[in-house]
Short mmCIF file of C-alpha atoms in Angstrom, two decimals:
data_model
loop_
_atom_site.label_atom_id
_atom_site.label_comp_id
_atom_site.label_asym_id
_atom_site.label_seq_id
_atom_site.Cartn_x
_atom_site.Cartn_y
_atom_site.Cartn_z
CA UNK A 1064 104.62 98.73 77.57
CA UNK A 1065 106.71 98.13 80.70
CA UNK A 1066 104.17 95.60 81.95
CA UNK A 1067 105.00 93.44 78.92
CA UNK A 1068 108.49 93.13 80.42
CA UNK A 1069 107.80 92.82 84.15
CA UNK A 1070 105.17 92.92 86.85
CA UNK A 1071 105.11 92.56 90.63
CA UNK A 1072 103.30 90.80 93.48
CA UNK A 1073 103.06 91.69 97.15
CA UNK A 1074 102.65 88.83 99.63
CA UNK A 1075 101.47 89.65 103.15
CA UNK A 1076 102.41 87.29 105.98
CA UNK A 1077 104.85 84.40 106.25
CA UNK A 1078 104.78 80.65 105.69
CA UNK A 1079 106.97 77.65 106.42
CA UNK A 1080 105.55 75.48 103.63
CA UNK A 1081 103.91 75.73 100.22
CA UNK A 1082 100.60 74.71 101.75
CA UNK A 1083 100.75 77.60 104.24
CA UNK A 1084 101.86 79.93 101.45
CA UNK A 1085 98.71 79.14 99.46
CA UNK A 1086 96.65 80.63 102.30
CA UNK A 1087 98.48 83.96 102.44
CA UNK A 1088 97.09 87.19 101.02
CA UNK A 1089 98.75 87.92 97.68
CA UNK A 1090 98.20 91.07 95.66
CA UNK A 1091 99.03 89.97 92.13
CA UNK A 1092 100.30 92.06 89.23
CA UNK A 1093 100.30 95.39 91.05
CA UNK A 1094 102.65 97.22 88.68
CA UNK A 1095 101.21 100.27 86.97
CA UNK A 1096 102.49 102.39 84.12
CA UNK A 1097 99.45 104.64 84.09
CA UNK A 1098 99.91 108.24 85.20
CA UNK A 1099 96.67 108.22 87.14
CA UNK A 1100 95.60 107.90 90.76
CA UNK A 1101 95.71 104.23 91.82
CA UNK A 1102 93.23 102.49 94.08
CA UNK A 1103 94.37 101.33 97.52
CA UNK A 1104 93.53 98.17 99.44
CA UNK A 1105 93.43 97.93 103.23
CA UNK A 1106 94.92 94.72 104.64
CA UNK A 1107 94.66 94.19 108.38
CA UNK A 1108 96.88 91.85 110.39
CA UNK A 1109 96.90 90.78 114.03
CA UNK A 1110 100.68 90.66 114.41
CA UNK A 1111 103.88 91.92 112.83
CA UNK A 1112 104.54 88.38 111.57
CA UNK A 1113 101.20 88.34 109.77
CA UNK A 1114 102.00 91.77 108.32
CA UNK A 1115 105.43 90.95 106.88
CA UNK A 1116 105.60 92.22 103.29
CA UNK A 1117 107.33 90.37 100.47
CA UNK A 1118 107.73 92.24 97.19
CA UNK A 1119 108.34 90.03 94.16
CA UNK A 1120 109.61 91.35 90.82
CA UNK A 1121 108.48 89.06 87.99
CA UNK A 1122 110.34 89.56 84.77
CA UNK A 1123 109.05 88.06 81.54
CA UNK A 1124 111.41 85.16 80.79
CA UNK A 1125 110.88 85.42 77.04
CA UNK A 1126 112.07 89.04 77.11
CA UNK A 1127 115.14 88.42 79.26
CA UNK A 1128 116.19 85.07 77.81
CA UNK A 1129 115.40 84.96 74.09
CA UNK A 1130 117.43 87.99 72.99
CA UNK A 1131 121.18 87.67 73.44
CA UNK A 1132 121.48 91.42 73.89
CA UNK A 1133 119.33 91.28 77.02
CA UNK A 1134 121.10 88.50 78.87
CA UNK A 1135 123.11 90.98 80.90
CA UNK A 1136 120.01 93.04 81.71
CA UNK A 1137 118.43 92.70 85.15
CA UNK A 1138 115.47 94.06 87.08
CA UNK A 1139 116.55 96.32 89.94
CA UNK A 1140 114.66 97.64 92.94
CA UNK A 1141 115.89 101.23 93.15
CA UNK A 1142 113.87 102.70 96.01
CA UNK A 1143 111.19 101.77 98.52
CA UNK A 1144 109.69 104.34 100.89
CA UNK A 1145 107.08 103.41 103.49
CA UNK A 1146 104.83 105.60 105.64
CA UNK A 1147 104.13 104.55 109.23
CA UNK A 1148 101.12 105.94 111.12
CA UNK A 1149 100.26 105.08 114.70
CA UNK A 1150 97.12 102.95 114.92
CA UNK A 1151 94.05 104.90 113.89
CA UNK A 1152 91.30 104.93 116.51
CA UNK A 1153 88.90 106.58 114.08
CA UNK A 1154 88.92 109.98 115.71
CA UNK A 1155 91.11 112.96 116.53
CA UNK A 1156 94.61 113.59 115.20
CA UNK A 1157 95.29 110.02 114.04
CA UNK A 1158 92.17 109.92 111.91
CA UNK A 1159 93.12 113.31 110.47
CA UNK A 1160 96.64 112.08 109.69
CA UNK A 1161 95.36 109.02 107.82
CA UNK A 1162 93.03 111.23 105.82
CA UNK A 1163 95.76 113.75 105.01
CA UNK A 1164 98.16 111.07 103.73
CA UNK A 1165 95.43 109.29 101.79
CA UNK A 1166 94.52 112.61 100.20
CA UNK A 1167 98.12 113.17 99.08
CA UNK A 1168 98.27 109.71 97.49
CA UNK A 1169 95.01 110.30 95.64
CA UNK A 1170 96.23 113.44 93.83
CA UNK A 1171 96.62 112.87 90.10
CA UNK A 1172 100.23 112.81 88.78
CA UNK A 1173 101.83 115.63 86.84
CA UNK A 1174 101.17 115.73 83.14
CA UNK A 1175 104.77 115.66 81.93
CA UNK A 1176 103.94 116.38 78.31
CA UNK A 1177 104.56 119.69 76.61
CA UNK A 1178 104.59 121.09 73.08
CA UNK A 1179 107.86 119.43 72.04
CA UNK A 1180 107.17 116.00 73.54
CA UNK A 1181 107.75 114.63 77.05
CA UNK A 1182 109.58 116.22 79.95
CA UNK A 1183 111.43 113.22 81.34
CA UNK A 1184 113.64 115.00 83.87
CA UNK A 1185 111.26 113.90 86.60
CA UNK A 1186 107.68 114.43 87.66
CA UNK A 1187 105.30 114.13 90.60
CA UNK A 1188 103.55 110.78 90.97
CA UNK A 1189 101.06 112.39 93.37
CA UNK A 1190 101.33 114.94 96.16
CA UNK A 1191 103.40 112.59 98.35
CA UNK A 1192 106.10 111.29 95.96
CA UNK A 1193 107.99 112.32 92.87
CA UNK A 1194 110.66 110.93 90.55
CA UNK A 1195 114.06 112.40 89.82
CA UNK A 1196 116.05 111.26 86.78
CA UNK A 1197 119.82 110.73 86.79
CA UNK A 1198 120.70 111.02 83.11
CA UNK A 1199 124.34 109.93 83.49
CA UNK A 1200 123.45 106.62 85.13
CA UNK A 1201 120.11 106.29 83.30
CA UNK A 1202 118.31 105.65 86.58
CA UNK A 1203 115.20 107.10 88.20
CA UNK A 1204 114.85 107.63 91.94
CA UNK A 1205 111.79 107.90 94.17
CA UNK A 1206 111.70 110.85 96.59
CA UNK A 1207 109.17 112.02 99.19
CA UNK A 1208 107.68 115.46 98.67
CA UNK A 1209 108.24 118.23 101.18
CA UNK A 1210 104.47 118.24 101.72
CA UNK A 1211 104.66 114.61 102.89
CA UNK A 1212 107.72 115.25 105.08
CA UNK A 1213 105.95 118.19 106.74
CA UNK A 1214 103.29 115.74 107.91
CA UNK A 1215 105.41 112.59 108.27
CA UNK A 1216 109.11 113.45 108.76
CA UNK A 1217 112.20 111.25 108.69
CA UNK A 1218 113.72 110.51 112.14
CA UNK A 1219 111.43 112.56 114.40
CA UNK A 1220 112.97 114.22 117.41
CA UNK A 1221 111.96 113.94 121.06
CA UNK A 1222 108.81 115.92 121.86
CA UNK A 1223 109.55 118.93 124.08
CA UNK A 1224 107.48 121.83 125.41
CA UNK A 1225 104.55 122.43 123.10
CA UNK A 1226 105.86 119.95 120.50
CA UNK A 1227 103.80 116.75 120.48
CA UNK A 1228 104.97 113.26 119.60
CA UNK A 1229 104.95 112.53 115.88
CA UNK A 1230 102.18 110.13 114.86
CA UNK A 1231 103.33 109.66 111.26
CA UNK A 1232 106.83 108.75 110.07
CA UNK A 1233 108.36 108.36 106.60
CA UNK A 1234 111.03 105.66 106.24
CA UNK A 1235 113.44 104.67 103.47
CA UNK A 1236 113.64 100.89 103.18
CA UNK A 1237 115.56 100.77 99.89
CA UNK A 1238 117.63 103.67 98.54
CA UNK A 1239 119.64 103.47 95.33
CA UNK A 1240 119.47 99.63 95.49
CA UNK A 1241 120.90 99.56 99.02
CA UNK A 1242 119.30 99.08 102.44
CA UNK A 1243 119.86 102.04 104.77
CA UNK A 1244 119.69 101.74 108.55
CA UNK A 1245 119.73 104.25 111.35
CA UNK A 1246 122.77 104.25 113.64
CA UNK A 1247 122.49 101.37 116.08
CA UNK A 1248 119.57 99.84 114.21
CA UNK A 1249 119.06 97.31 111.42
CA UNK A 1250 118.06 97.50 107.79
CA UNK A 1251 114.32 97.23 107.25
CA UNK A 1252 114.52 95.41 103.90
CA UNK A 1253 116.62 92.69 102.30
CA UNK A 1254 116.72 90.64 99.12
CA UNK A 1255 115.81 86.97 99.42
CA UNK A 1256 118.58 84.92 97.84
CA UNK A 1257 117.72 81.34 98.84
CA UNK A 1258 118.25 78.63 96.21
CA UNK A 1259 119.99 81.01 93.80
CA UNK A 1260 123.04 79.06 92.67
CA UNK A 1261 124.68 81.50 90.26
CA UNK A 1262 124.89 78.99 87.43
CA UNK A 1263 121.91 77.62 85.51
CA UNK A 1264 118.52 76.27 86.47
CA UNK A 1265 114.89 77.31 86.56
CA UNK A 1266 114.35 80.44 84.50
CA UNK A 1267 117.96 80.52 83.35
CA UNK A 1268 119.68 81.62 86.51
CA UNK A 1269 122.56 83.98 86.05
CA UNK A 1270 125.22 85.52 88.26
CA UNK A 1271 124.26 86.43 91.80
CA UNK A 1272 122.96 89.95 92.36
CA UNK A 1273 125.06 92.47 94.23
CA UNK A 1274 122.92 92.05 97.35
CA UNK A 1275 123.10 88.23 97.35
CA UNK A 1276 126.06 86.98 99.39
CA UNK A 1277 128.02 83.83 98.63
CA UNK A 1278 126.57 80.34 99.06
CA UNK A 1279 126.57 79.23 102.70
CA UNK A 1280 125.88 82.67 104.19
CA UNK A 1281 122.46 83.41 102.70
CA UNK A 1282 120.28 81.54 105.15
CA UNK A 1283 122.15 83.06 108.10
CA UNK A 1284 121.48 86.55 106.71
CA UNK A 1285 117.81 85.73 106.32
CA UNK A 1286 117.63 84.36 109.86
CA UNK A 1287 119.34 87.47 111.19
CA UNK A 1288 116.81 89.68 109.42
CA UNK A 1289 113.85 87.81 110.93
CA UNK A 1290 115.30 88.06 114.43
CA UNK A 1291 115.40 91.86 114.08
CA UNK A 1292 111.65 91.76 113.44
CA UNK A 1293 110.30 88.87 115.52
CA UNK A 1294 112.94 88.58 118.24
CA UNK A 1295 115.95 86.34 118.68
CA UNK A 1296 114.54 82.81 118.77
CA UNK A 1297 115.02 79.50 117.01
CA UNK A 1298 111.45 79.85 115.74
CA UNK A 1299 112.27 83.12 113.94
CA UNK A 1300 115.51 81.73 112.51
CA UNK A 1301 113.87 78.54 111.23
CA UNK A 1302 110.89 80.44 109.80
CA UNK A 1303 113.25 82.72 107.85
CA UNK A 1304 115.01 79.79 106.20
CA UNK A 1305 111.77 77.95 105.44
CA UNK A 1306 109.94 81.00 104.09
CA UNK A 1307 112.90 82.08 101.95
CA UNK A 1308 112.95 78.67 100.33
CA UNK A 1309 109.17 78.71 99.79
CA UNK A 1310 109.38 82.08 98.03
CA UNK A 1311 112.40 81.00 95.98
CA UNK A 1312 110.59 77.85 94.86
CA UNK A 1313 107.21 79.46 94.19
CA UNK A 1314 108.65 82.27 92.08
CA UNK A 1315 111.80 80.67 90.66
CA UNK A 1316 114.12 83.40 91.97
CA UNK A 1317 117.25 83.90 89.88
CA UNK A 1318 118.79 87.18 91.14
CA UNK A 1319 118.36 88.79 87.73
CA UNK A 1320 114.78 89.14 86.54
CA UNK A 1321 112.95 87.05 89.19
CA UNK A 1322 113.73 88.70 92.51
CA UNK A 1323 112.08 89.06 95.92
CA UNK A 1324 112.50 91.39 98.90
CA UNK A 1325 111.31 91.35 102.50
CA UNK A 1326 110.13 94.63 104.01
CA UNK A 1327 109.64 95.03 107.76
CA UNK A 1328 106.10 96.34 108.29
CA UNK A 1329 106.85 97.69 111.76
CA UNK A 1330 108.47 100.91 112.87
CA UNK A 1331 110.94 101.02 115.77
CA UNK A 1332 109.92 103.93 117.96
CA UNK A 1333 112.97 104.86 120.03
CA UNK A 1334 112.99 106.64 123.41
CA UNK A 1335 114.41 109.75 121.75
CA UNK A 1336 111.32 109.90 119.54
CA UNK A 1337 108.66 109.26 122.16
CA UNK A 1338 109.91 111.37 125.06
#
């Protein structure tokens, strides 16, 4: 089972120390290999800082370290897609939009079995997302369904005439292991690379991942990412460095099978999208 090899946590919020980290909301072991509708949990926050998402991939060290043939194997985050809905006031179009999206996510996945075995060319996870399989590279990719994009499009256009402002947006945060950004904007996700030295240490640290820059530039990248979310201040820059080190210490990041990623919970509504 895949969960014998790896699992994942989601941490909501930010912290400048281990003591503060212990008070954050952490959804532990969220990975699922079951082709069935998954339950959802609502987590409210009073600010974008309190809503910052950290996704941690937790590989099983015995799997990755004890077999010599696996020492070049790493966990990779292929794709992350988030859906952004304007605050729901419990009535009207916004309430309808929340219900529509929730309904899509609750649809049971495709049964990808047939008489001769399994159809592994790709399948729907629910009505909102599906997998495609690239056989040559032996990689799977997450894609939004057209049904989802009809309700929550990428890059909405300015409302004109009888066209109303979009209240639901779909966003790619990670695509094919990279971090896309709209023209003139910033990436909405990044890998945390603090304390990863590229040699040996806790968990058997290996070579730096492709998204981890050289020593000496990591903390500046993390500070830059936080300023795109919280504003350009010394507080944001210092918090980025402190929180990156807390996460690296708590989870023993090693850029191979213990990895962590920040995801911006907010959506930047531009003048061209709001009229």
